[in-house]
């Protein structure tokens, strides 16, 4: 069996040549960026949701007022129906 010595000079040369190859590969890389465009439909949905949130604040204020006056009535059947619908949607 023959074992050849590797001198330090040849190891440094191999390291430097690999280092130069990596620099060339990095220089040849083209940078790409992701881009997202929102369609007109998406923008109109966003606008609708922003408008509907204003309506929700009015509803919340009305409910708070009814609670303070003691005139707020809860429809238990409607509440149960809404809960069941939410559960069904979460299972999908």
Short mmCIF file of C-alpha atoms in Angstrom, two decimals, residues 14-73:
data_model
loop_
_atom_site.label_atom_id
_atom_site.label_comp_id
_atom_site.label_asym_id
_atom_site.label_seq_id
_atom_site.Cartn_x
_atom_site.Cartn_y
_atom_site.Cartn_z
CA UNK A 14 -7.06 23.63 -4.51
CA UNK A 15 -8.82 25.78 -1.90
CA UNK A 16 -8.12 29.00 -3.82
CA UNK A 17 -9.30 27.55 -7.13
CA UNK A 18 -12.60 26.44 -5.54
CA UNK A 19 -12.96 29.87 -3.98
CA UNK A 20 -12.57 31.55 -7.39
CA UNK A 21 -15.14 29.22 -8.97
CA UNK A 22 -17.66 30.12 -6.25
CA UNK A 23 -17.08 33.84 -6.90
CA UNK A 24 -17.80 33.38 -10.61
CA UNK A 25 -20.96 31.39 -9.88
CA UNK A 26 -22.22 34.11 -7.52
CA UNK A 27 -21.48 36.81 -10.11
CA UNK A 28 -23.46 34.93 -12.77
CA UNK A 29 -26.55 34.60 -10.57
CA UNK A 30 -29.44 36.81 -11.59
CA UNK A 31 -31.42 38.27 -8.73
CA UNK A 32 -35.11 37.57 -8.92
CA UNK A 33 -37.78 39.15 -6.80
CA UNK A 34 -41.28 38.01 -6.08
CA UNK A 35 -44.05 40.37 -7.02
CA UNK A 36 -47.73 40.41 -6.17
CA UNK A 37 -50.42 42.30 -8.01
CA UNK A 38 -53.90 42.67 -6.59
CA UNK A 39 -56.66 42.52 -9.17
CA UNK A 40 -59.39 45.11 -9.52
CA UNK A 41 -61.81 42.62 -7.97
CA UNK A 42 -59.52 42.20 -4.97
CA UNK A 43 -59.29 45.96 -4.54
CA UNK A 44 -63.06 46.33 -4.70
CA UNK A 45 -63.48 43.57 -2.09
CA UNK A 46 -61.02 45.40 0.17
CA UNK A 47 -62.98 48.63 -0.23
CA UNK A 48 -66.23 46.82 0.54
CA UNK A 49 -64.77 45.29 3.69
CA UNK A 50 -63.51 48.67 4.85
CA UNK A 51 -66.97 50.17 4.34
CA UNK A 52 -68.69 47.29 6.13
CA UNK A 53 -66.44 47.70 9.18
CA UNK A 54 -67.88 51.20 9.60
CA UNK A 55 -71.37 49.69 9.67
CA UNK A 56 -70.22 47.25 12.35
CA UNK A 57 -69.16 50.09 14.62
CA UNK A 58 -72.66 51.55 14.33
CA UNK A 59 -74.19 48.18 15.20
CA UNK A 60 -71.87 47.79 18.19
CA UNK A 61 -72.82 51.25 19.46
CA UNK A 62 -76.53 50.42 19.11
CA UNK A 63 -76.12 47.13 20.98
CA UNK A 64 -74.15 48.83 23.78
CA UNK A 65 -76.91 51.40 24.14
CA UNK A 66 -79.61 48.70 24.28
CA UNK A 67 -77.63 46.79 26.93
CA UNK A 68 -77.30 49.93 29.05
CA UNK A 69 -81.03 50.63 28.69
CA UNK A 70 -81.91 47.00 29.46
CA UNK A 71 -83.80 46.59 26.18
CA UNK A 72 -81.36 44.20 24.47
CA UNK A 73 -82.98 40.82 23.77
#
